[in-house]
Amino acid sequence: MNTFTSHQIIDRIAQLLSGLYYDRETCYQHAWWLLEALTQKTKTALITHKTIILSGADVKKLDEWIHQLIHEHKPIQYILGTVPFLNLNLFVEPPILIPRPETEEWVSVLLQYLDLLKHHALRIADIGMGTGCIALALGKALPRAEIIACDINPQALSLAARNAVHNNVTNVQFVLSDLFDHISGTFDIIVSNPPYITLQEYE
């Protein structure tokens, strides 16, 4: 067993990550995410405890995660298996793309526009849902809405369905479909945040 203060561990992790990330803030943010995941405690709980005890297995796991970040360039979200998105906590796994911060930002703006309609029975389509982040955020904020979310990848459907259960969102239906191939009817709102494509694909 090894006994440390939370700041000793965080400073050490951030120092190791300093060659990977450009700014100090990102190093420390990711260090806290790793320690929270390792200990299954919130940042507040970790700070308020004078000392933290890490077992040999804990230290080994932390070393493995840091190695994956620095040497394998594996995204921290795939290492931890989850990512926060607005008021959701989403499971993430390759090859399904990790939700982007700018996606979170524009969904937040969209929800501000839709706030006056939150009690209306809107019909919404999310095309290319991936993790389900957009559809589930809308579903959580608009409980009376009927949301159809589709993706061409069966793995995305499975992941999004897990995320719906995990976040207790029940008004989203998941459909295996290439764009609108297996979606019918009319919608009040259609949202989509497709992945970037290469110039060759665009042509």
mmCIF file of C-alpha atoms in Angstrom:
data_model
loop_
_atom_site.group_PDB
_atom_site.id
_atom_site.type_symbol
_atom_site.label_atom_id
_atom_site.label_comp_id
_atom_site.label_asym_id
_atom_site.label_seq_id
_atom_site.Cartn_x
_atom_site.Cartn_y
_atom_site.Cartn_z
ATOM 1 C CA MET A 1 0.000 0.000 0.000
ATOM 2 C CA ASN A 2 1.166 3.513 -0.816
ATOM 3 C CA THR A 3 -0.112 6.621 0.981
ATOM 4 C CA PHE A 4 -0.186 10.005 -0.763
ATOM 5 C CA THR A 5 -2.060 13.287 -0.688
ATOM 6 C CA SER A 6 -4.317 13.889 -3.678
ATOM 7 C CA HIS A 7 -2.165 16.827 -4.769
ATOM 8 C CA GLN A 8 1.000 14.700 -4.722
ATOM 9 C CA ILE A 9 -0.622 12.231 -7.103
ATOM 10 C CA ILE A 10 -2.141 14.936 -9.308
ATOM 11 C CA ASP A 11 1.119 16.873 -9.572
ATOM 12 C CA ARG A 12 2.970 13.690 -10.524
ATOM 13 C CA ILE A 13 0.437 12.702 -13.203
ATOM 14 C CA ALA A 14 0.318 16.253 -14.597
ATOM 15 C CA GLN A 15 4.117 16.324 -14.793
ATOM 16 C CA LEU A 16 4.135 13.068 -16.760
ATOM 17 C CA LEU A 17 1.469 14.434 -19.136
ATOM 18 C CA SER A 18 3.229 17.768 -19.668
ATOM 19 C CA GLY A 19 4.956 16.493 -22.790
ATOM 20 C CA LEU A 20 1.663 15.302 -24.260
ATOM 21 C CA TYR A 21 -0.593 18.330 -23.823
ATOM 22 C CA TYR A 22 0.206 21.911 -24.683
ATOM 23 C CA ASP A 23 -1.325 23.603 -21.672
ATOM 24 C CA ARG A 24 -1.084 23.092 -17.923
ATOM 25 C CA GLU A 25 -4.865 23.188 -17.461
ATOM 26 C CA THR A 26 -5.412 20.148 -19.700
ATOM 27 C CA CYS A 27 -2.684 18.204 -17.888
ATOM 28 C CA TYR A 28 -4.334 18.809 -14.534
ATOM 29 C CA GLN A 29 -7.873 18.211 -15.810
ATOM 30 C CA HIS A 30 -6.878 14.829 -17.232
ATOM 31 C CA ALA A 31 -4.910 13.999 -14.086
ATOM 32 C CA TRP A 32 -8.039 14.548 -11.989
ATOM 33 C CA TRP A 33 -10.138 12.437 -14.396
ATOM 34 C CA LEU A 34 -7.667 9.567 -14.052
ATOM 35 C CA LEU A 35 -7.556 9.754 -10.272
ATOM 36 C CA GLU A 36 -11.363 10.012 -9.988
ATOM 37 C CA ALA A 37 -11.779 6.945 -12.203
ATOM 38 C CA LEU A 38 -9.072 5.011 -10.356
ATOM 39 C CA THR A 39 -10.475 5.669 -6.880
ATOM 40 C CA GLN A 40 -14.172 5.906 -7.851
ATOM 41 C CA LYS A 41 -14.354 9.127 -5.847
ATOM 42 C CA THR A 42 -15.300 12.651 -6.864
ATOM 43 C CA LYS A 43 -12.733 15.432 -7.025
ATOM 44 C CA THR A 44 -14.333 17.047 -3.965
ATOM 45 C CA ALA A 45 -14.067 13.835 -1.953
ATOM 46 C CA LEU A 46 -10.441 13.368 -2.970
ATOM 47 C CA ILE A 47 -9.496 16.917 -1.970
ATOM 48 C CA THR A 48 -11.212 16.690 1.420
ATOM 49 C CA HIS A 49 -9.388 13.462 2.352
ATOM 50 C CA LYS A 50 -5.985 14.200 3.864
ATOM 51 C CA THR A 51 -4.435 11.053 2.409
ATOM 52 C CA ILE A 52 -5.218 8.558 -0.332
ATOM 53 C CA ILE A 53 -4.119 4.940 -0.156
ATOM 54 C CA LEU A 54 -3.262 3.265 -3.469
ATOM 55 C CA SER A 55 -2.684 -0.475 -3.672
ATOM 56 C CA GLY A 56 -0.023 -1.992 -5.878
ATOM 57 C CA ALA A 57 -2.771 -2.867 -8.374
ATOM 58 C CA ASP A 58 -3.957 0.758 -8.362
ATOM 59 C CA VAL A 59 -0.475 2.051 -9.083
ATOM 60 C CA LYS A 60 -0.065 -0.508 -11.884
ATOM 61 C CA LYS A 61 -3.384 0.459 -13.472
ATOM 62 C CA LEU A 62 -2.525 4.155 -13.285
ATOM 63 C CA ASP A 63 0.855 3.483 -14.893
ATOM 64 C CA GLU A 64 -0.887 1.518 -17.685
ATOM 65 C CA TRP A 65 -3.317 4.374 -18.344
ATOM 66 C CA ILE A 66 -0.503 6.925 -18.484
ATOM 67 C CA HIS A 67 1.471 4.658 -20.850
ATOM 68 C CA GLN A 68 -1.590 4.366 -23.128
ATOM 69 C CA LEU A 69 -1.979 8.141 -23.158
ATOM 70 C CA ILE A 70 1.656 9.029 -23.769
ATOM 71 C CA HIS A 71 2.987 6.171 -25.896
ATOM 72 C CA GLU A 72 -0.097 4.702 -27.585
ATOM 73 C CA HIS A 73 -1.835 8.083 -27.998
ATOM 74 C CA LYS A 74 -5.102 6.519 -26.884
ATOM 75 C CA PRO A 75 -7.790 9.119 -26.069
ATOM 76 C CA ILE A 76 -8.448 9.416 -22.353
ATOM 77 C CA GLN A 77 -12.178 8.910 -22.979
ATOM 78 C CA TYR A 78 -11.529 5.448 -24.460
ATOM 79 C CA ILE A 79 -9.228 4.602 -21.547
ATOM 80 C CA LEU A 80 -11.803 5.568 -18.927
ATOM 81 C CA GLY A 81 -14.741 4.295 -20.994
ATOM 82 C CA THR A 82 -16.978 7.267 -20.239
ATOM 83 C CA VAL A 83 -17.322 10.945 -21.062
ATOM 84 C CA PRO A 84 -19.538 13.677 -19.572
ATOM 85 C CA PHE A 85 -21.908 15.402 -22.012
ATOM 86 C CA LEU A 86 -24.140 18.142 -20.602
ATOM 87 C CA ASN A 87 -26.114 16.386 -17.847
ATOM 88 C CA LEU A 88 -25.329 12.908 -19.183
ATOM 89 C CA ASN A 89 -22.582 10.402 -18.476
ATOM 90 C CA LEU A 90 -21.926 8.437 -21.660
ATOM 91 C CA PHE A 91 -20.139 5.176 -22.324
ATOM 92 C CA VAL A 92 -17.671 5.471 -25.208
ATOM 93 C CA GLU A 93 -15.816 2.775 -27.117
ATOM 94 C CA PRO A 94 -13.905 2.573 -30.411
ATOM 95 C CA PRO A 95 -14.661 2.850 -33.267
ATOM 96 C CA ILE A 96 -17.618 5.044 -32.257
ATOM 97 C CA LEU A 97 -16.420 8.646 -32.227
ATOM 98 C CA ILE A 98 -16.028 10.511 -28.946
ATOM 99 C CA PRO A 99 -18.471 13.441 -28.581
ATOM 100 C CA ARG A 100 -16.720 16.719 -29.304
ATOM 101 C CA PRO A 101 -16.808 19.776 -26.986
ATOM 102 C CA GLU A 102 -18.196 21.885 -29.848
ATOM 103 C CA THR A 103 -21.028 19.384 -30.260
ATOM 104 C CA GLU A 104 -21.838 19.760 -26.584
ATOM 105 C CA GLU A 105 -21.782 23.542 -27.043
ATOM 106 C CA TRP A 106 -24.209 23.650 -29.967
ATOM 107 C CA VAL A 107 -26.602 21.182 -28.317
ATOM 108 C CA SER A 108 -26.595 23.466 -25.279
ATOM 109 C CA VAL A 109 -27.465 26.434 -27.512
ATOM 110 C CA LEU A 110 -30.185 24.398 -29.255
ATOM 111 C CA LEU A 111 -31.745 23.503 -25.896
ATOM 112 C CA GLN A 112 -31.866 27.199 -24.992
ATOM 113 C CA TYR A 113 -33.862 27.850 -28.171
ATOM 114 C CA LEU A 114 -36.173 24.933 -27.430
ATOM 115 C CA ASP A 115 -36.755 25.737 -23.754
ATOM 116 C CA LEU A 116 -40.164 27.312 -24.433
ATOM 117 C CA LEU A 117 -41.218 24.132 -26.292
ATOM 118 C CA LYS A 118 -40.138 21.628 -23.652
ATOM 119 C CA HIS A 119 -43.762 20.752 -22.865
ATOM 120 C CA HIS A 120 -44.678 20.187 -26.529
ATOM 121 C CA ALA A 121 -44.805 16.796 -28.201
ATOM 122 C CA LEU A 122 -42.076 17.512 -30.742
ATOM 123 C CA ARG A 123 -40.897 14.889 -33.219
ATOM 124 C CA ILE A 124 -37.132 14.988 -33.662
ATOM 125 C CA ALA A 125 -34.711 13.001 -35.842
ATOM 126 C CA ASP A 126 -31.002 12.612 -35.067
ATOM 127 C CA ILE A 127 -29.094 11.383 -38.128
ATOM 128 C CA GLY A 128 -25.818 9.551 -37.472
ATOM 129 C CA MET A 129 -26.200 9.368 -33.694
ATOM 130 C CA GLY A 130 -22.918 7.662 -32.703
ATOM 131 C CA THR A 131 -22.961 7.454 -28.906
ATOM 132 C CA GLY A 132 -26.467 8.916 -28.880
ATOM 133 C CA CYS A 133 -25.212 12.071 -27.161
ATOM 134 C CA ILE A 134 -27.389 14.552 -29.069
ATOM 135 C CA ALA A 135 -30.584 12.487 -29.067
ATOM 136 C CA LEU A 136 -30.222 11.598 -25.384
ATOM 137 C CA ALA A 137 -29.476 15.186 -24.326
ATOM 138 C CA LEU A 138 -32.581 16.329 -26.203
ATOM 139 C CA GLY A 139 -34.620 13.453 -24.798
ATOM 140 C CA LYS A 140 -33.595 14.282 -21.233
ATOM 141 C CA ALA A 141 -34.404 17.983 -21.620
ATOM 142 C CA LEU A 142 -37.601 17.481 -23.677
ATOM 143 C CA PRO A 143 -39.470 14.638 -21.933
ATOM 144 C CA ARG A 144 -42.571 14.953 -24.148
ATOM 145 C CA ALA A 145 -40.594 14.760 -27.393
ATOM 146 C CA GLU A 146 -40.488 11.656 -29.582
ATOM 147 C CA ILE A 147 -36.941 11.227 -30.842
ATOM 148 C CA ILE A 148 -35.802 8.878 -33.612
ATOM 149 C CA ALA A 149 -32.028 8.376 -33.687
ATOM 150 C CA CYS A 150 -30.334 6.423 -36.467
ATOM 151 C CA ASP A 151 -26.905 5.193 -37.442
ATOM 152 C CA ILE A 152 -25.522 2.870 -40.112
ATOM 153 C CA ASN A 153 -23.285 1.082 -37.568
ATOM 154 C CA PRO A 154 -24.966 -1.633 -35.425
ATOM 155 C CA GLN A 155 -22.310 -1.075 -32.736
ATOM 156 C CA ALA A 156 -23.473 2.535 -32.418
ATOM 157 C CA LEU A 157 -27.053 1.349 -31.832
ATOM 158 C CA SER A 158 -25.909 -1.002 -29.088
ATOM 159 C CA LEU A 159 -23.793 1.681 -27.426
ATOM 160 C CA ALA A 160 -26.509 4.348 -27.654
ATOM 161 C CA ALA A 161 -29.073 1.945 -26.176
ATOM 162 C CA ARG A 162 -26.730 1.285 -23.218
ATOM 163 C CA ASN A 163 -26.347 5.031 -22.764
ATOM 164 C CA ALA A 164 -30.118 5.512 -22.778
ATOM 165 C CA VAL A 165 -30.553 2.952 -19.988
ATOM 166 C CA HIS A 166 -27.574 4.320 -18.057
ATOM 167 C CA ASN A 167 -29.015 7.857 -18.162
ATOM 168 C CA ASN A 168 -32.652 6.832 -17.718
ATOM 169 C CA VAL A 169 -33.819 8.356 -21.018
ATOM 170 C CA THR A 170 -36.885 6.544 -22.354
ATOM 171 C CA ASN A 171 -38.207 8.710 -25.201
ATOM 172 C CA VAL A 172 -35.525 7.923 -27.804
ATOM 173 C CA GLN A 173 -35.976 5.163 -30.389
ATOM 174 C CA PHE A 174 -32.852 3.788 -32.093
ATOM 175 C CA VAL A 175 -32.994 2.689 -35.736
ATOM 176 C CA LEU A 176 -30.383 0.998 -37.937
ATOM 177 C CA SER A 177 -30.505 3.186 -41.040
ATOM 178 C CA ASP A 178 -28.283 4.794 -43.651
ATOM 179 C CA LEU A 179 -29.497 8.371 -43.313
ATOM 180 C CA PHE A 180 -33.280 8.341 -43.962
ATOM 181 C CA ASP A 181 -33.508 4.872 -45.570
ATOM 182 C CA HIS A 182 -35.494 3.343 -42.697
ATOM 183 C CA ILE A 183 -37.017 6.475 -41.199
ATOM 184 C CA SER A 184 -40.451 7.693 -42.207
ATOM 185 C CA GLY A 185 -42.841 10.503 -41.364
ATOM 186 C CA THR A 186 -42.279 14.189 -40.767
ATOM 187 C CA PHE A 187 -40.233 15.903 -38.097
ATOM 188 C CA ASP A 188 -40.312 19.242 -36.333
ATOM 189 C CA ILE A 189 -36.528 19.202 -35.976
ATOM 190 C CA ILE A 190 -33.745 17.274 -37.695
ATOM 191 C CA VAL A 191 -30.295 17.339 -36.097
ATOM 192 C CA SER A 192 -27.024 15.846 -37.249
ATOM 193 C CA ASN A 193 -23.358 16.186 -36.423
ATOM 194 C CA PRO A 194 -21.658 13.840 -38.892
ATOM 195 C CA PRO A 195 -17.941 13.057 -38.698
ATOM 196 C CA TYR A 196 -15.459 14.942 -40.803
ATOM 197 C CA ILE A 197 -14.842 13.395 -44.211
ATOM 198 C CA THR A 198 -11.766 13.451 -46.404
ATOM 199 C CA LEU A 199 -11.548 15.665 -49.476
ATOM 200 C CA GLN A 200 -11.612 12.504 -51.619
ATOM 201 C CA GLU A 201 -14.856 11.368 -49.998
ATOM 202 C CA TYR A 202 -16.308 14.859 -50.436
ATOM 203 C CA GLU A 203 -15.496 14.859 -54.163
#
